[in-house]
Short mmCIF file of C-alpha atoms in Angstrom, two decimals:
data_model
loop_
_atom_site.label_atom_id
_atom_site.label_comp_id
_atom_site.label_asym_id
_atom_site.label_seq_id
_atom_site.Cartn_x
_atom_site.Cartn_y
_atom_site.Cartn_z
CA MET A 89 62.30 15.12 10.91
CA LYS A 90 59.47 12.93 12.13
CA THR A 91 56.29 13.41 10.18
CA GLN A 92 53.06 14.02 12.17
CA SER A 93 50.65 11.07 12.04
CA HIS A 94 47.10 11.40 10.77
CA SER A 95 44.62 10.47 13.50
CA HIS A 96 41.72 10.10 11.04
CA CYS A 97 43.11 6.92 9.52
CA ARG A 98 44.64 3.90 11.28
CA ILE A 99 46.78 3.16 8.26
CA CYS A 100 48.46 6.53 8.68
CA ASN A 101 49.87 5.40 12.04
CA LEU A 102 52.30 3.31 10.02
CA GLN A 103 53.90 6.45 8.63
CA ASN A 104 56.77 6.46 11.12
CA ASP A 105 57.84 3.09 9.78
CA CYS A 106 57.80 4.29 6.22
CA ASN A 107 60.26 7.22 6.31
CA ALA A 108 62.64 5.14 4.25
CA LEU A 109 60.09 5.30 1.41
CA PRO A 110 59.21 9.00 1.27
CA PHE A 111 58.10 8.89 -2.36
CA PHE A 112 55.77 5.95 -2.01
CA TRP A 113 54.30 6.85 1.37
CA PRO A 114 51.66 9.37 0.17
CA VAL A 115 50.36 6.83 -2.32
CA PHE A 116 50.35 4.11 0.33
CA CYS A 117 48.49 6.33 2.79
CA PHE A 118 45.93 7.33 0.15
CA ILE A 119 45.24 3.72 -0.80
CA GLY A 120 44.89 2.76 2.85
CA CYS A 121 42.44 5.55 3.60
CA GLU A 122 40.43 4.79 0.48
CA THR A 123 40.23 1.13 1.44
CA LEU A 124 38.97 1.90 4.93
CA GLU A 125 36.48 4.43 3.57
CA ALA A 126 35.13 1.84 1.13
CA LEU A 127 34.88 -0.70 3.95
CA ARG A 128 33.00 1.76 6.15
CA LYS A 129 30.59 2.60 3.33
CA ASN A 130 30.04 -1.08 2.57
CA LEU A 131 29.21 -1.77 6.22
CA GLU A 132 26.74 1.13 6.34
CA PHE A 133 25.11 -0.15 3.15
CA LEU A 134 24.83 -3.70 4.51
CA LYS A 135 23.39 -2.42 7.78
CA VAL A 136 20.53 -0.72 5.94
CA VAL A 137 19.92 -3.75 3.72
CA ASP A 138 19.92 -6.07 6.74
CA LYS A 139 17.39 -3.90 8.55
CA THR A 140 14.95 -3.65 5.64
CA LEU A 141 15.45 -6.93 3.78
CA ILE A 142 16.32 -9.37 6.59
CA GLU A 143 14.86 -8.00 9.84
CA ARG A 144 11.74 -6.55 8.18
CA PRO A 145 10.37 -4.66 11.21
CA GLU A 146 6.62 -4.14 11.34
CA PRO A 147 5.69 -0.69 9.99
CA GLU A 148 4.37 1.88 12.44
CA TRP A 149 1.31 4.09 12.13
CA ALA A 150 2.20 7.73 11.59
CA THR A 151 -0.88 9.17 13.29
CA GLU A 152 -2.13 8.56 16.81
CA ASN A 153 -5.06 6.15 16.89
CA LYS A 154 -6.98 3.82 19.14
CA LEU A 155 -8.27 0.31 18.63
CA ARG A 156 -12.06 0.31 18.38
CA ILE A 157 -12.76 -3.36 17.74
CA GLU A 158 -10.81 -6.47 16.81
CA LEU A 159 -12.12 -9.32 14.69
CA ASP A 160 -10.36 -12.39 13.35
CA THR A 161 -10.01 -10.61 9.99
CA LEU A 162 -9.14 -7.05 11.02
CA ARG A 163 -8.57 -4.39 13.64
CA LEU A 164 -10.59 -1.20 13.32
CA ARG A 165 -8.34 1.77 14.05
CA ASP A 166 -9.97 5.06 14.96
CA PHE A 167 -7.95 8.20 14.16
CA SER A 168 -10.64 10.65 15.25
CA ARG A 169 -9.61 13.80 17.07
CA LYS A 170 -10.99 14.30 20.56
CA ARG A 171 -13.04 17.32 19.52
CA ALA A 172 -14.77 15.35 16.74
CA LYS A 173 -18.30 14.74 18.01
CA ARG A 174 -20.60 15.55 15.11
CA GLY A 175 -20.79 14.22 11.58
CA ILE A 176 -20.37 10.78 10.07
CA TYR A 177 -17.20 8.72 9.90
CA THR A 178 -14.97 8.30 6.90
CA LEU A 179 -13.96 4.64 6.74
CA ILE A 180 -10.88 3.82 4.68
CA LEU A 181 -10.74 0.28 3.33
CA ALA A 182 -7.01 -0.29 2.94
CA PRO A 183 -5.80 -2.75 0.29
CA TYR A 184 -5.61 -6.39 1.36
CA ALA A 185 -3.02 -7.49 -1.14
CA GLY A 186 0.11 -8.67 0.62
CA HIS A 187 1.14 -5.45 2.38
CA THR A 188 0.08 -3.86 5.66
CA SER A 189 -2.67 -1.27 5.98
CA GLN A 190 -0.21 1.46 6.99
CA ILE A 191 -0.25 2.54 3.35
CA ALA A 192 -3.21 4.71 4.44
CA ASP A 193 -1.11 6.40 7.14
CA TYR A 194 2.40 5.94 5.84
CA ASP A 195 4.37 8.87 7.26
CA THR A 196 4.05 12.46 8.37
CA GLY A 197 3.41 14.47 5.24
CA GLN A 198 2.62 11.28 3.31
CA SER A 199 -0.55 10.14 5.03
CA LEU A 200 -4.07 9.95 3.67
CA VAL A 201 -5.39 10.01 7.24
CA GLU A 202 -3.41 13.17 7.94
CA THR A 203 -4.65 14.74 4.69
CA PHE A 204 -8.26 14.10 5.69
CA GLN A 205 -7.68 15.63 9.12
CA LYS A 206 -5.91 18.71 7.77
CA ASN A 207 -8.81 19.34 5.42
CA GLY A 208 -11.53 19.11 8.02
CA ILE A 209 -12.47 15.41 8.19
CA ASN A 210 -11.98 14.71 11.89
CA LYS A 211 -13.72 11.35 12.19
CA VAL A 212 -11.53 8.86 10.32
CA ALA A 213 -11.11 5.10 10.73
CA VAL A 214 -9.05 2.50 8.85
CA THR A 215 -9.37 -1.26 8.42
CA ASP A 216 -6.12 -2.82 9.62
CA TRP A 217 -6.25 -6.22 7.91
CA LYS A 218 -4.73 -9.20 9.70
CA SER A 219 -2.38 -11.70 8.16
CA ALA A 220 -4.05 -15.05 7.45
CA THR A 221 -3.41 -18.01 9.73
CA GLN A 222 -4.21 -21.71 9.66
CA GLU A 223 -7.41 -20.82 11.50
CA THR A 224 -8.51 -18.31 8.81
CA LYS A 225 -7.06 -19.92 5.67
CA ASP A 226 -10.53 -21.02 4.48
CA TYR A 227 -12.11 -17.58 4.79
CA ASN A 228 -13.60 -16.11 1.63
CA ILE A 229 -14.77 -12.66 0.52
CA ASP A 230 -17.95 -12.98 2.60
CA ASN A 231 -15.88 -13.00 5.79
CA TYR A 232 -14.38 -9.65 4.83
CA LEU A 233 -17.71 -8.13 3.76
CA TYR A 234 -19.05 -9.16 7.14
CA GLY A 235 -16.05 -7.53 8.83
CA VAL A 236 -16.69 -4.26 6.98
CA ASP A 237 -20.35 -4.37 8.02
CA VAL A 238 -19.40 -4.79 11.68
CA CYS A 239 -17.07 -1.79 11.36
CA VAL A 240 -19.75 0.38 9.76
CA ASP A 241 -22.21 -0.47 12.53
CA GLU A 242 -19.55 0.29 15.13
CA LEU A 243 -19.00 3.71 13.53
CA GLY A 244 -22.66 4.70 13.60
CA GLY A 245 -24.31 2.76 10.80
CA VAL A 246 -23.58 5.17 7.91
CA VAL A 247 -20.14 6.14 6.58
CA ASN A 248 -18.30 7.84 3.78
CA LEU A 249 -16.53 4.83 2.33
CA VAL A 250 -13.09 5.10 0.72
CA GLY A 251 -11.67 2.04 -1.05
CA LEU A 252 -7.98 1.97 -1.89
CA CYS A 253 -6.83 -0.45 -4.62
CA GLN A 254 -8.23 -3.90 -3.73
CA GLY A 255 -10.19 -2.26 -0.94
CA GLY A 256 -12.16 -0.58 -3.72
CA TRP A 257 -13.88 -3.63 -5.15
CA LEU A 258 -14.65 -4.69 -1.57
CA GLY A 259 -16.15 -1.25 -0.98
CA ALA A 260 -18.18 -1.44 -4.18
CA MET A 261 -19.49 -4.86 -3.16
CA TYR A 262 -20.41 -3.59 0.28
CA THR A 263 -22.18 -0.54 -1.11
CA ALA A 264 -24.16 -2.68 -3.56
CA ARG A 265 -25.11 -5.02 -0.71
CA PHE A 266 -25.88 -2.37 1.92
CA SER A 267 -26.56 0.78 -0.11
CA LYS A 268 -28.28 2.67 2.71
CA LYS A 269 -25.18 2.40 4.90
CA VAL A 270 -22.88 4.31 2.52
CA ASN A 271 -23.25 8.08 2.19
CA THR A 272 -20.52 8.53 -0.44
CA LEU A 273 -18.21 6.05 -2.13
CA THR A 274 -14.67 6.90 -3.24
CA LEU A 275 -12.70 4.40 -5.31
CA ALA A 276 -8.98 5.11 -5.74
CA GLY A 277 -6.86 2.91 -7.99
CA SER A 278 -9.55 0.25 -7.66
CA PRO A 279 -10.00 -2.54 -10.24
CA ILE A 280 -13.76 -2.61 -10.82
CA ASP A 281 -13.92 -3.60 -14.50
CA THR A 282 -10.97 -6.00 -14.50
CA ASP A 283 -11.21 -6.71 -18.24
CA ALA A 284 -10.54 -3.08 -19.13
CA GLY A 285 -7.17 -1.57 -20.02
CA ASN A 286 -3.86 -3.34 -20.43
CA GLY A 287 -2.46 -3.75 -16.93
CA GLN A 288 0.02 -6.47 -16.02
CA ILE A 289 -2.28 -7.90 -13.34
CA LYS A 290 -4.94 -8.43 -16.02
CA GLU A 291 -2.36 -10.11 -18.26
CA TYR A 292 -1.21 -12.45 -15.48
CA ALA A 293 -4.80 -13.35 -14.61
CA HIS A 294 -5.72 -14.29 -18.17
CA THR A 295 -2.51 -16.05 -19.20
CA SER A 296 -1.85 -18.17 -16.09
CA PRO A 297 -4.17 -21.15 -15.45
CA MET A 298 -5.97 -21.54 -12.12
CA SER A 299 -3.70 -24.49 -11.40
CA PHE A 300 -0.79 -22.04 -11.10
CA TYR A 301 -2.56 -20.00 -8.41
CA GLU A 302 -3.77 -23.14 -6.66
CA GLU A 303 -0.18 -24.38 -6.48
CA LEU A 304 0.89 -21.12 -4.83
CA VAL A 305 -1.72 -21.69 -2.13
CA THR A 306 -0.63 -25.29 -1.71
CA MET A 307 2.97 -24.13 -1.27
CA GLY A 308 1.74 -21.81 1.49
CA ASN A 309 -0.08 -24.63 3.29
CA GLY A 310 -3.48 -23.16 2.52
CA VAL A 311 -2.59 -19.47 2.54
CA LEU A 312 -1.18 -17.21 -0.14
CA LYS A 313 2.13 -16.06 1.28
CA GLY A 314 2.64 -12.33 1.12
CA GLU A 315 6.21 -13.09 0.12
CA PHE A 316 4.93 -14.65 -3.11
CA MET A 317 2.91 -11.54 -3.92
CA LEU A 318 5.89 -9.33 -3.15
CA ARG A 319 8.04 -11.28 -5.61
CA GLY A 320 5.37 -10.84 -8.24
CA PHE A 321 5.25 -7.08 -7.71
CA LYS A 322 9.05 -6.88 -7.81
CA ASN A 323 9.25 -8.87 -11.02
CA MET A 324 7.08 -6.28 -12.73
CA HIS A 325 10.04 -3.90 -12.36
CA SER A 326 12.87 -6.35 -11.72
CA GLY A 327 15.70 -4.06 -12.78
CA LYS A 328 14.64 -1.36 -10.37
CA GLN A 329 13.73 -3.65 -7.50
CA TYR A 330 16.73 -5.97 -7.54
CA ILE A 331 19.52 -3.69 -8.80
CA GLU A 332 18.84 0.01 -9.34
CA LYS A 333 17.44 0.88 -5.93
CA TYR A 334 20.45 -0.70 -4.20
CA VAL A 335 22.87 1.11 -6.49
CA GLU A 336 21.17 4.37 -5.53
CA LEU A 337 21.25 3.43 -1.85
CA TYR A 338 24.99 2.80 -2.02
CA LYS A 339 25.54 6.15 -3.73
CA ASN A 340 23.54 7.94 -1.04
CA VAL A 341 24.36 5.86 2.04
CA ASP A 342 26.04 8.88 3.68
CA ASP A 343 22.93 11.03 3.24
CA PRO A 344 20.89 10.54 6.47
CA GLU A 345 17.69 11.91 4.94
CA TYR A 346 17.94 9.58 1.93
CA VAL A 347 18.62 6.56 4.17
CA LYS A 348 15.72 7.49 6.45
CA LYS A 349 13.29 7.63 3.52
CA PHE A 350 14.69 4.40 2.06
CA GLU A 351 14.32 2.55 5.37
CA LYS A 352 10.80 3.90 5.88
CA PHE A 353 9.52 2.73 2.51
CA GLU A 354 11.33 -0.59 2.49
CA SER A 355 10.10 -1.37 6.00
CA TRP A 356 6.56 -1.12 4.65
CA TYR A 357 7.24 -2.71 1.25
CA GLU A 358 9.17 -5.73 2.52
CA HIS A 359 6.91 -6.48 5.50
CA THR A 360 4.23 -8.72 4.02
CA VAL A 361 0.95 -10.23 5.20
CA ASP A 362 -0.57 -13.52 4.07
CA LEU A 363 -4.02 -13.96 2.51
CA PRO A 364 -6.47 -16.81 3.09
CA GLY A 365 -6.04 -19.25 0.24
CA LYS A 366 -9.77 -19.56 -0.40
CA PHE A 367 -10.18 -15.76 -0.46
CA TYR A 368 -7.25 -15.34 -2.85
CA LEU A 369 -8.43 -18.01 -5.29
CA GLN A 370 -11.95 -16.56 -5.26
CA VAL A 371 -10.57 -13.11 -6.11
CA VAL A 372 -8.45 -14.49 -8.96
CA LYS A 373 -11.21 -16.64 -10.45
CA GLU A 374 -14.40 -14.64 -9.91
CA LEU A 375 -13.09 -11.08 -10.14
CA PHE A 376 -10.01 -11.11 -12.37
CA LYS A 377 -10.69 -14.08 -14.64
CA GLU A 378 -14.50 -13.98 -14.86
CA ASN A 379 -15.12 -10.28 -14.04
CA LYS A 380 -18.29 -11.27 -12.19
CA LEU A 381 -18.72 -8.01 -10.28
CA VAL A 382 -19.56 -5.85 -13.31
CA LYS A 383 -21.60 -8.68 -14.83
CA ASP A 384 -23.86 -8.69 -11.74
CA GLU A 385 -23.00 -12.34 -11.18
CA PHE A 386 -21.06 -12.12 -7.92
CA ILE A 387 -22.82 -13.44 -4.82
CA GLY A 388 -21.98 -11.54 -1.64
CA LEU A 389 -23.41 -12.51 1.74
CA GLY A 390 -26.08 -14.67 0.13
CA LYS A 391 -27.25 -12.19 -2.49
CA LYS A 392 -26.35 -11.66 -6.14
CA LEU A 393 -24.84 -8.18 -6.21
CA ASN A 394 -25.94 -5.58 -8.74
CA LEU A 395 -23.77 -2.46 -9.07
CA LYS A 396 -26.91 -0.56 -10.15
CA ASP A 397 -27.84 -0.66 -6.46
CA ILE A 398 -25.01 1.81 -5.84
CA LYS A 399 -26.86 5.12 -5.97
CA CYS A 400 -24.78 7.29 -3.64
CA PRO A 401 -22.39 10.03 -4.88
CA LEU A 402 -19.32 8.37 -6.41
CA TYR A 403 -15.76 9.67 -6.81
CA LEU A 404 -13.31 7.81 -9.06
CA LEU A 405 -9.58 8.52 -8.75
CA ALA A 406 -7.01 6.90 -11.06
CA GLY A 407 -3.26 7.21 -11.47
CA GLU A 408 -1.97 8.45 -14.82
CA ARG A 409 0.96 6.02 -14.73
CA ASP A 410 -0.67 3.24 -12.72
CA ASP A 411 0.46 -0.10 -14.14
CA ILE A 412 -1.34 -2.11 -11.45
CA THR A 413 -4.83 -0.70 -12.00
CA PRO A 414 -5.19 1.04 -15.39
CA VAL A 415 -7.37 4.14 -15.57
CA GLU A 416 -10.05 2.26 -17.53
CA GLN A 417 -10.55 -0.31 -14.75
CA VAL A 418 -11.42 2.51 -12.36
CA PHE A 419 -13.39 4.86 -14.61
CA ASN A 420 -15.49 2.11 -16.21
CA ALA A 421 -17.29 1.81 -12.89
CA GLU A 422 -19.52 4.70 -13.98
CA LYS A 423 -21.01 2.45 -16.69
CA TYR A 424 -22.35 -0.05 -14.17
CA VAL A 425 -23.46 1.88 -11.07
CA GLY A 426 -26.89 3.42 -10.49
CA THR A 427 -25.55 6.79 -9.35
CA ASP A 428 -26.85 9.80 -11.29
CA LYS A 429 -24.25 11.05 -13.77
CA GLU A 430 -24.13 14.49 -12.14
CA ASP A 431 -23.13 12.82 -8.86
CA ILE A 432 -20.13 11.01 -10.36
CA GLN A 433 -16.73 12.72 -10.26
CA LYS A 434 -13.61 11.46 -12.05
CA ASP A 435 -10.05 12.60 -11.51
CA ILE A 436 -6.59 11.53 -12.69
CA ALA A 437 -3.58 11.95 -10.41
CA ASP A 438 -0.04 12.61 -11.57
CA GLY A 439 1.67 9.41 -10.49
CA GLY A 440 1.62 5.65 -10.32
CA HIS A 441 -0.24 3.18 -8.14
CA ILE A 442 1.30 3.51 -4.68
CA GLY A 443 1.71 7.23 -5.22
CA LEU A 444 -2.08 7.60 -5.24
CA PHE A 445 -2.12 6.89 -1.51
CA MET A 446 1.17 8.36 -0.26
CA GLY A 447 2.53 10.63 -3.00
CA HIS A 448 2.90 14.35 -2.29
CA LYS A 449 1.11 15.52 -5.45
CA PRO A 450 -2.07 13.43 -5.01
CA LEU A 451 -2.20 14.15 -1.28
CA GLU A 452 -1.81 17.89 -1.82
CA GLY A 453 -3.88 18.17 -5.00
CA ASN A 454 -6.38 15.39 -5.67
CA TRP A 455 -7.37 14.27 -2.19
CA PRO A 456 -8.27 17.73 -0.82
CA ARG A 457 -10.75 18.00 -3.72
CA ILE A 458 -12.21 14.66 -2.70
CA VAL A 459 -12.53 15.86 0.89
CA GLU A 460 -14.43 18.97 -0.19
CA TRP A 461 -16.70 16.80 -2.31
CA MET A 462 -17.33 14.46 0.65
CA LYS A 463 -18.10 17.39 2.95
CA LYS A 464 -20.52 18.82 0.39
CA HIS A 465 -22.46 15.56 0.32
CA SER A 466 -22.34 15.03 4.10
CA LYS A 467 -24.38 18.05 5.18
#
């Protein structure tokens, strides 16, 4: 009697030719199906890897916004709702450290912009930093302070300033330089006292000579390639970044929700931006090696900056497991600013560095408290 073929597997179409081997046929069919299933899974895995690691599509903004102004250093994106007419703007200074500014508006349910809006802050803007070019490779920190100042003036002249990671020291500099233009200052995961704590960035800065960083810029033809920074971040957790996350992807490649989340994060993480070489070397030398900001020795826009000139309400947010910016580097800011002690708030979030800006727990717990604090001081 002819055995019915199995349409789900091409190998099974060979069954009619294998009736002479009835004992071995089930094993043969099983091996064939398993081989095709493994091949299919491998192809699905490679498709995801190709999309995130090779194609590297530019990340998208999760929340509707409009372009307010465009400079050679940044685009100012306005996320304000149409009904928002009164009150001052909240300006988010995204990190300028090799990744795109979409970290401030990563995804629905994982967006700082969205969190602000849901909690009653309707006038929100974000600095969308541009990748460096041959035309901007000689820009320094002053160029970016100037860009922030243009943004603040565009938004009405006074803002609630929120600095994320490297955007924090830029925000602190700006507030010290133009104290009357900042109503409140929030620093999240921001390295202010770079000599504090035991972070890996601090270790790299103090153990590697300037010639090492200068060579990186030379290799980038005058810019610090974002790809170089990405490799550095990956090497901090090499096992996870080069092996473990791909093992987990392979295990879960048939889970659409898992793949969607993987592609979303990797599209942001792998899509890098370049930094001006002069800017990068100035940051390494004057901020991370010499810690000039807290020593009141940094010159910004022609003036020696003194953190005591920061007198506005200050909120300091650190990550409990942040190995990029240790808690001490954030919280030590209170020692140097001129803000009254009763107007300084400190909070520790349950998570690491990136989680401060897109993690569910900080966005649902810590940031709503910051919003209420901002609203209290904006009346």
